[in-house]
Amino acid sequence: MRLILVALLIMSYGFLFSQNTKSYTCSRITQEPVIDGVLDEEVWKTGNWEGDFVQRQPIDNSKPSQETYFKLYYTDNCIYVAIKSMDTQADSIDSRLVRRDKQEGDMVAVHFDSYNDSRTSFSFFVNAAGVKSDVLFSNGGSNEDPNWNPIWWVKTTKDANGWYAEMKIPLSQLRFSKTGNKVWGFEVSRYIFRLQELSLWQPIPQTASGWVFNFGKLYGISDIKPKRIIELAPYVSGGFESFEKEEGNPYADGSNFIHGIGVDGKVGLTNDFILDFTINPDFGQVEADPSQVNLTAFEVYFEEQRPFFVEGGNILDFKITPGNHDAARDNLFYSRRVGRIPQYYPDLRDDEYIDFPIATSILGAMKISGKTKEGFSLGVMESLTKEQKAPIYYQGNEREQIVEPLTNYFVARAQQDINQGNTIIGGAITSTNRFYED
């Protein structure tokens, strides 16, 4: 079961809800705390803890059943967050060991609108067992990308008074402008599983339209600069698989060696835009898709989990059907078609054998994505997949059959936020070019 926490946070997109906006001032520190979930460092002992949460579910705008407190500090490189989740029934705290991004049990989260565009939130969740989850919200909160996986650290502990979370979030994982003192949208949330209770630091009533544009404000962060990102990750992979040998089939001799070589890279072009590129990528470490039986004439929709396509995916996402139903997945660009299983399967004689590829090789891909502080977003992606051939064996002779042509995929999207992010204008262009031999 995917926890209700994200579902409760997502609300319909509309006009700003009139309310009193809370603010929190973050201070700079020089001594970094140890991320162990034990809030015994001097930095956590000084100053006041922020609290005064308001319940949103199940009873809107009421006092929460349990108290919650938090503190934030920052350095040149990271933001540090401590959250105290007090509980008068500590033995009833729901601590579930689940896989990353599976939101179950008692949870807390911090949400940063570091663009301060009232549309985008970088959200960091952790449950009482220390399992972390991260979601990139866009379009005011109506779109979520759970496949966004930034690098950050968190530890939790529990005692007779409740449970505690200590976070370290690198500033390089957020996006923000270079100039001036920073003013960010900000929210802290807590979910108590046994009570199905969601409480927020900045109250957002159930009747409010939108999510991100109702955040409180985070002040005090200054004299920091976006980190210039330059990453290069070459790889060499190898593997061995064994299977049952098939008599007469030269492609099923009982074993197979797998190898590959390539490189991934990321370059910060400016403070706002990032170039990602990959040559002969290997996505073997990505979680496999769930098995499904498809008896329809339409392809099965799968979530994108490959890192290259996830980065900046919220900008390239251009849904053409409104709503939250299955049809709302209709999109001008579906990245899972890049590198998919070859689509042509030749007719074979009874005594013919084929070594059919399980995927189409991606020769290379490049993507530029980002958003300026003025609210202009741009995403451009170009990729090239290999002409894929399948060898066919027949009575001692072998031939090759093209099962997927050389293909170029292109998508570009630009949009501009206006009216404090309540309205956007923009457009998208896509093209797919397949090159067949004469």
Coordinates of C-alpha atoms in Angstrom, one line a residue:
M1 CA 0.0 0.0 0.0
R2 CA 1.4 3.4 -1.0
L3 CA 1.0 5.6 2.0
I4 CA -1.7 8.1 2.1
L5 CA 0.7 10.9 3.1
V6 CA 1.6 12.0 -0.5
A7 CA -2.0 11.4 -1.6
L8 CA -3.3 13.7 1.2
L9 CA -0.8 16.4 0.2
I10 CA -1.9 16.5 -3.4
M11 CA -4.8 18.8 -4.1
S12 CA -6.4 20.4 -7.1
Y13 CA -4.7 23.3 -8.8
G14 CA -6.4 26.6 -8.5
F15 CA -6.3 30.1 -6.9
L16 CA -4.3 31.0 -3.8
F17 CA -6.0 30.5 -0.5
S18 CA -6.1 33.5 1.7
Q19 CA -4.4 32.7 5.0
N20 CA -1.8 33.9 7.4
T21 CA 1.6 32.8 6.2
K22 CA 4.1 31.6 8.8
S23 CA 7.8 32.2 8.6
Y24 CA 10.9 30.5 10.0
T25 CA 14.4 32.1 10.1
C26 CA 17.3 29.7 9.5
S27 CA 20.7 30.4 11.1
R28 CA 24.2 29.5 9.8
I29 CA 26.4 27.2 11.8
T30 CA 30.1 26.3 11.6
Q31 CA 30.1 23.1 13.6
E32 CA 28.2 20.4 11.7
P33 CA 26.1 17.9 13.8
V34 CA 26.7 14.2 13.5
I35 CA 23.8 12.6 11.7
D36 CA 22.9 9.8 14.0
G37 CA 19.3 10.6 15.1
V38 CA 20.5 11.5 18.6
L39 CA 19.9 15.2 19.1
D40 CA 22.6 15.7 21.7
E41 CA 24.9 18.2 19.9
E42 CA 25.1 21.7 21.3
V43 CA 23.5 23.1 18.1
W44 CA 20.3 21.3 18.9
K45 CA 20.3 22.4 22.6
T46 CA 20.5 26.1 22.0
G47 CA 17.6 28.3 20.9
N48 CA 13.9 27.6 20.7
W49 CA 12.2 24.7 18.8
E50 CA 9.5 25.7 16.3
G51 CA 6.1 23.9 16.8
D52 CA 2.5 24.9 16.8
F53 CA 1.4 22.4 14.2
V54 CA -2.2 22.3 13.0
Q55 CA -4.2 19.1 12.1
R56 CA -5.4 18.7 8.6
Q57 CA -6.7 15.1 8.6
P58 CA -9.0 13.8 9.9
I59 CA -10.3 16.9 11.7
D60 CA -9.4 20.0 9.7
N61 CA -7.9 23.1 11.5
S62 CA -7.8 21.4 15.0
K63 CA -5.1 20.8 17.5
P64 CA -3.0 17.7 16.8
S65 CA -3.1 14.7 19.2
Q66 CA 0.7 14.9 19.6
E67 CA 3.2 17.7 19.7
T68 CA 5.8 18.1 16.9
Y69 CA 8.9 20.4 16.9
F70 CA 11.7 21.2 14.5
K71 CA 14.9 23.2 13.9
L72 CA 16.8 24.1 10.8
Y73 CA 20.4 25.2 10.4
Y74 CA 22.6 25.6 7.3
T75 CA 26.3 25.7 6.2
D76 CA 27.9 26.6 2.9
N77 CA 27.1 23.1 1.6
C78 CA 24.1 21.6 3.5
I79 CA 20.9 22.2 5.3
Y80 CA 20.5 20.3 8.7
V81 CA 17.0 19.5 10.0
A82 CA 16.0 18.0 13.3
I83 CA 12.4 16.9 14.0
K84 CA 11.0 15.8 17.4
S85 CA 7.8 13.7 17.0
M86 CA 6.5 13.5 20.6
D87 CA 4.1 10.7 21.4
T88 CA 2.3 9.9 24.7
Q89 CA 1.9 6.3 23.4
A90 CA 5.4 5.7 22.2
D91 CA 4.9 1.9 22.2
S92 CA 2.3 2.4 19.5
I93 CA 4.6 4.3 17.0
D94 CA 4.4 2.5 13.7
S95 CA 8.0 1.7 12.6
R96 CA 8.0 -0.2 9.3
L97 CA 11.1 -1.4 7.5
V98 CA 10.1 -1.1 3.8
R99 CA 12.0 -0.3 0.6
R100 CA 13.0 3.2 -0.2
D101 CA 10.2 5.4 -1.5
K102 CA 7.6 3.1 0.1
Q103 CA 5.8 5.5 2.4
E104 CA 4.4 3.5 5.2
G105 CA 4.1 3.9 9.0
D106 CA 4.6 7.1 11.1
M107 CA 6.4 9.7 9.0
V108 CA 7.7 13.3 9.0
A109 CA 8.8 15.4 6.0
V110 CA 10.3 18.7 5.1
H111 CA 9.3 20.5 1.8
F112 CA 11.4 23.2 0.1
D113 CA 10.1 25.5 -2.6
S114 CA 13.7 26.7 -3.2
Y115 CA 12.7 28.3 -6.6
N116 CA 10.2 30.2 -4.5
D117 CA 7.9 29.9 -7.6
S118 CA 4.9 28.5 -5.6
R119 CA 4.9 25.6 -8.0
T120 CA 7.8 23.3 -7.2
S121 CA 8.6 21.4 -4.0
F122 CA 11.7 19.3 -3.2
S123 CA 10.3 17.0 -0.5
F124 CA 12.2 14.7 1.9
F125 CA 10.3 12.1 3.9
V126 CA 11.4 9.6 6.5
N127 CA 9.4 7.1 8.5
A128 CA 10.0 6.1 12.2
A129 CA 12.2 3.2 11.1
G130 CA 14.5 5.5 9.1
V131 CA 13.4 4.6 5.7
K132 CA 13.6 7.6 3.4
S133 CA 11.5 8.8 0.5
D134 CA 11.8 11.8 -1.7
V135 CA 9.3 13.3 -4.1
L136 CA 9.6 16.2 -6.6
F137 CA 6.3 18.1 -6.8
S138 CA 5.5 20.3 -9.7
N139 CA 2.6 22.2 -11.2
G140 CA 1.7 23.6 -7.8
G141 CA 1.6 20.1 -6.3
S142 CA -0.7 18.4 -8.7
N143 CA 2.1 16.5 -10.3
E144 CA 4.5 14.3 -8.3
D145 CA 7.6 12.5 -9.3
P146 CA 8.5 9.8 -6.7
N147 CA 11.4 8.6 -9.0
W148 CA 13.4 11.7 -8.1
N149 CA 16.2 10.3 -5.9
P150 CA 18.6 12.9 -4.6
I151 CA 21.5 12.2 -2.3
W152 CA 20.8 13.0 1.3
W153 CA 21.2 11.5 4.8
V154 CA 18.8 10.8 7.6
K155 CA 18.8 8.8 10.9
T156 CA 16.0 8.2 13.3
T157 CA 15.8 7.1 17.0
K158 CA 13.0 6.4 19.4
D159 CA 12.5 6.6 23.2
A160 CA 9.7 6.7 25.7
N161 CA 8.7 10.2 24.7
G162 CA 8.5 9.8 20.9
W163 CA 10.8 9.5 17.9
Y164 CA 13.3 11.8 16.4
A165 CA 14.7 12.4 12.9
E166 CA 18.0 14.1 12.0
M167 CA 18.6 15.1 8.3
K168 CA 21.5 16.4 6.2
I169 CA 20.4 17.7 2.8
P170 CA 23.1 18.9 0.4
L171 CA 22.3 22.3 -1.2
S172 CA 23.5 20.7 -4.5
Q173 CA 20.3 18.7 -4.5
L174 CA 18.1 21.8 -4.6
R175 CA 17.7 24.4 -7.2
F176 CA 17.8 28.1 -6.3
S177 CA 19.0 31.5 -7.7
K178 CA 22.5 32.8 -7.2
T179 CA 21.9 36.4 -6.1
G180 CA 20.6 37.9 -2.9
N181 CA 19.3 36.6 0.3
K182 CA 17.2 33.5 -0.2
V183 CA 13.4 33.4 0.5
W184 CA 12.0 29.9 0.0
G185 CA 8.6 28.3 0.4
F186 CA 8.7 25.9 3.3
E187 CA 6.6 23.3 5.0
V188 CA 7.0 20.5 7.6
S189 CA 4.5 17.7 7.9
R190 CA 3.8 14.8 10.2
Y191 CA 1.7 11.7 9.7
I192 CA 0.6 9.4 12.6
F193 CA -0.4 6.1 11.0
R194 CA -2.5 4.6 13.8
L195 CA -4.7 7.7 13.9
Q196 CA -4.6 8.5 10.1
E197 CA -3.6 12.0 11.3
L198 CA -1.8 14.5 9.1
S199 CA -0.6 17.7 10.7
L200 CA 1.2 20.7 9.1
W201 CA 3.4 23.5 10.4
Q202 CA 1.9 25.9 7.9
P203 CA -1.9 25.2 8.0
I204 CA -3.4 24.3 4.7
P205 CA -7.1 23.7 5.2
Q206 CA -8.9 20.9 3.3
T207 CA -10.8 23.5 1.4
A208 CA -7.7 25.3 0.1
S209 CA -6.8 24.9 -3.6
G210 CA -3.3 23.9 -4.2
W211 CA -0.4 22.7 -2.2
V212 CA 3.0 24.3 -2.9
F213 CA 1.6 27.9 -3.2
N214 CA 0.2 27.7 0.3
F215 CA 3.6 27.0 2.0
G216 CA 5.1 29.1 4.7
K217 CA 8.3 31.0 4.2
L218 CA 11.9 30.2 5.0
Y219 CA 14.2 33.2 5.6
G220 CA 17.8 33.6 6.8
I221 CA 19.7 31.6 4.2
S222 CA 22.3 34.0 2.6
D223 CA 25.8 34.0 1.1
I224 CA 25.5 30.6 -0.5
K225 CA 25.9 29.8 -4.2
P226 CA 24.5 27.0 -6.3
K227 CA 27.2 24.4 -6.6
R228 CA 28.7 24.1 -10.1
I229 CA 28.0 20.5 -11.0
I230 CA 30.6 18.5 -13.0
E231 CA 30.1 14.7 -12.8
L232 CA 31.7 12.0 -15.0
A233 CA 30.9 8.4 -14.3
P234 CA 32.5 5.8 -16.7
Y235 CA 31.5 2.2 -16.2
V236 CA 32.4 -1.3 -17.2
S237 CA 30.0 -4.1 -16.6
G238 CA 30.0 -7.8 -17.0
G239 CA 27.8 -10.7 -16.1
F240 CA 27.1 -14.4 -16.6
E241 CA 23.7 -16.1 -16.9
S242 CA 22.9 -19.8 -17.1
F243 CA 19.7 -21.4 -18.3
E244 CA 18.4 -24.7 -19.5
K245 CA 20.0 -25.8 -22.7
E246 CA 17.7 -26.3 -25.7
E247 CA 18.7 -29.1 -28.1
G248 CA 19.3 -27.8 -31.7
N249 CA 19.1 -24.1 -30.7
P250 CA 22.6 -22.5 -31.0
Y251 CA 21.4 -19.5 -29.1
A252 CA 20.3 -21.6 -26.0
D253 CA 23.5 -23.4 -25.2
G254 CA 23.0 -23.1 -21.4
S255 CA 25.1 -20.0 -20.7
N256 CA 25.7 -16.4 -21.8
F257 CA 28.2 -13.7 -21.0
I258 CA 27.1 -10.1 -20.8
H259 CA 29.4 -7.1 -21.0
G260 CA 29.2 -3.3 -21.6
I261 CA 31.1 -0.1 -21.4
G262 CA 29.9 3.5 -21.4
V263 CA 29.9 6.8 -19.5
D264 CA 27.3 9.1 -17.8
G265 CA 27.9 12.8 -17.2
K266 CA 26.3 15.9 -15.7
V267 CA 27.5 19.5 -16.2
G268 CA 26.0 22.6 -14.7
L269 CA 25.8 25.0 -17.7
T270 CA 24.6 27.9 -15.6
N271 CA 23.1 28.4 -12.1
D272 CA 19.8 27.3 -13.4
F273 CA 20.4 24.8 -16.3
I274 CA 22.0 21.4 -16.2
L275 CA 23.3 19.3 -19.1
D276 CA 23.0 15.5 -18.7
F277 CA 24.5 13.1 -21.2
T278 CA 25.0 9.4 -21.5
I279 CA 26.8 7.2 -24.0
N280 CA 25.8 3.5 -24.2
P281 CA 24.1 3.7 -20.8
D282 CA 23.6 0.6 -18.6
F283 CA 20.3 0.6 -16.6
G284 CA 20.8 -2.9 -15.2
Q285 CA 20.6 -1.6 -11.6
V286 CA 17.2 -0.1 -12.1
E287 CA 14.3 -1.8 -10.4
A288 CA 12.5 -4.2 -12.8
D289 CA 8.9 -3.4 -14.0
P290 CA 6.1 -5.4 -12.4
S291 CA 4.8 -8.2 -14.5
Q292 CA 1.5 -7.5 -16.2
V293 CA -0.8 -9.4 -18.6
N294 CA -1.9 -7.1 -21.4
L295 CA -4.8 -8.3 -23.5
T296 CA -5.6 -4.9 -25.0
A297 CA -4.5 -3.2 -28.2
F298 CA -2.6 -0.5 -26.1
E299 CA 0.8 -0.6 -24.6
V300 CA 1.2 -0.9 -20.8
Y301 CA 2.2 2.3 -19.1
F302 CA 5.2 2.0 -16.8
E303 CA 6.8 4.6 -14.5
E304 CA 10.1 5.9 -15.6
Q305 CA 12.9 4.9 -13.2
R306 CA 16.0 5.3 -15.3
P307 CA 18.2 8.0 -13.7
F308 CA 18.9 9.9 -17.0
F309 CA 15.3 10.3 -17.9
V310 CA 14.1 11.1 -14.3
E311 CA 16.3 14.2 -14.0
G312 CA 14.3 17.1 -15.2
G313 CA 11.4 14.8 -16.2
N314 CA 8.9 17.1 -14.5
I315 CA 9.7 19.8 -17.1
L316 CA 9.3 17.5 -20.1
D317 CA 6.1 16.1 -18.7
F318 CA 3.3 17.5 -20.8
K319 CA 0.0 15.7 -20.1
I320 CA -2.7 16.2 -22.7
T321 CA -5.6 14.8 -20.6
P322 CA -6.6 16.5 -17.3
G323 CA -7.5 14.7 -14.1
N324 CA -6.1 11.9 -12.0
H325 CA -7.6 8.9 -13.8
D326 CA -5.7 6.4 -16.0
A327 CA -6.4 8.5 -19.1
A328 CA -4.5 11.4 -17.5
R329 CA -1.3 9.5 -18.2
D330 CA -1.6 10.5 -21.9
N331 CA 1.5 12.4 -22.5
L332 CA 3.1 14.0 -25.6
F333 CA 6.3 12.3 -24.8
Y334 CA 6.6 8.8 -23.2
S335 CA 10.3 8.2 -22.4
R336 CA 9.9 4.5 -21.8
R337 CA 9.7 4.0 -25.6
V338 CA 13.4 5.0 -25.8
G339 CA 15.4 1.8 -25.5
R340 CA 12.3 -0.4 -25.4
I341 CA 12.0 -4.0 -26.6
P342 CA 12.3 -4.2 -30.4
Q343 CA 8.8 -4.0 -31.9
Y344 CA 9.2 -6.3 -34.9
Y345 CA 9.2 -10.0 -34.4
P346 CA 9.7 -12.0 -37.7
D347 CA 7.7 -15.0 -38.6
L348 CA 9.8 -18.2 -38.2
R349 CA 9.7 -21.7 -39.6
D350 CA 9.3 -24.5 -37.1
D351 CA 13.0 -25.3 -37.3
E352 CA 14.3 -21.8 -37.3
Y353 CA 15.8 -20.2 -34.1
I354 CA 16.2 -16.6 -33.2
D355 CA 18.4 -14.7 -30.7
F356 CA 15.9 -11.9 -30.0
P357 CA 17.3 -8.8 -28.1
I358 CA 15.6 -8.0 -24.8
A359 CA 16.0 -4.2 -25.4
T360 CA 17.1 -1.6 -27.9
S361 CA 20.6 -0.2 -27.2
I362 CA 20.8 3.5 -26.6
L363 CA 23.8 4.8 -28.4
G364 CA 23.7 8.2 -26.7
A365 CA 21.4 10.8 -25.3
M366 CA 21.7 14.4 -24.2
K367 CA 19.3 16.6 -22.1
I368 CA 19.3 20.2 -21.0
S369 CA 16.8 21.1 -18.2
G370 CA 16.3 23.8 -15.6
K371 CA 14.3 26.8 -14.4
T372 CA 15.2 30.4 -13.8
K373 CA 14.2 32.5 -10.8
E374 CA 11.9 34.5 -13.2
G375 CA 9.9 31.3 -13.7
F376 CA 11.1 30.3 -17.2
S377 CA 11.4 26.5 -17.5
L378 CA 13.2 24.8 -20.4
G379 CA 13.7 21.1 -21.2
V380 CA 15.3 19.7 -24.3
M381 CA 16.2 16.0 -24.9
E382 CA 17.8 14.2 -27.8
S383 CA 18.5 10.5 -28.0
L384 CA 19.6 8.0 -30.6
T385 CA 19.0 4.3 -30.4
K386 CA 20.8 1.6 -32.3
E387 CA 19.6 -0.3 -35.4
Q388 CA 18.9 -3.6 -33.6
K389 CA 19.3 -6.9 -35.5
A390 CA 18.4 -10.4 -34.5
P391 CA 20.4 -13.4 -35.8
I392 CA 18.3 -16.2 -37.2
Y393 CA 19.6 -19.8 -37.5
Y394 CA 18.3 -22.2 -40.1
Q395 CA 19.8 -25.6 -41.0
G396 CA 23.4 -24.5 -40.5
N397 CA 23.0 -21.0 -42.0
E398 CA 22.6 -17.8 -40.2
R399 CA 21.1 -14.5 -41.3
E400 CA 20.2 -11.2 -39.6
Q401 CA 16.9 -9.5 -39.5
I402 CA 16.3 -5.9 -38.5
V403 CA 13.9 -5.8 -35.6
E404 CA 14.2 -2.1 -34.7
P405 CA 15.5 0.6 -37.0
L406 CA 18.0 3.3 -36.1
T407 CA 15.8 5.9 -34.4
N408 CA 16.2 9.5 -33.2
Y409 CA 13.9 10.9 -30.4
F410 CA 13.6 14.6 -29.7
V411 CA 11.4 16.5 -27.3
A412 CA 11.5 20.2 -26.2
R413 CA 9.3 22.1 -23.8
A414 CA 9.3 25.7 -22.6
Q415 CA 7.0 27.4 -20.2
Q416 CA 6.7 30.6 -18.3
D417 CA 5.0 31.1 -14.9
I418 CA 2.9 34.2 -14.5
N419 CA 0.6 35.5 -11.9
Q420 CA 2.8 34.2 -9.0
G421 CA 2.8 30.7 -10.5
N422 CA -1.0 30.4 -10.7
T423 CA -0.9 30.5 -14.5
I424 CA 1.6 29.1 -17.0
I425 CA 2.0 29.6 -20.7
G426 CA 4.2 27.5 -23.0
G427 CA 4.4 24.6 -25.4
A428 CA 6.1 21.4 -26.4
I429 CA 7.6 19.9 -29.6
T430 CA 8.2 16.2 -30.1
S431 CA 9.5 14.2 -33.0
T432 CA 10.5 10.6 -33.7
N433 CA 12.5 9.7 -36.8
R434 CA 13.2 6.1 -37.9
F435 CA 15.8 5.4 -40.5
Y436 CA 15.1 2.2 -42.6
E437 CA 17.5 0.6 -45.0
D438 CA 16.4 0.6 -48.6

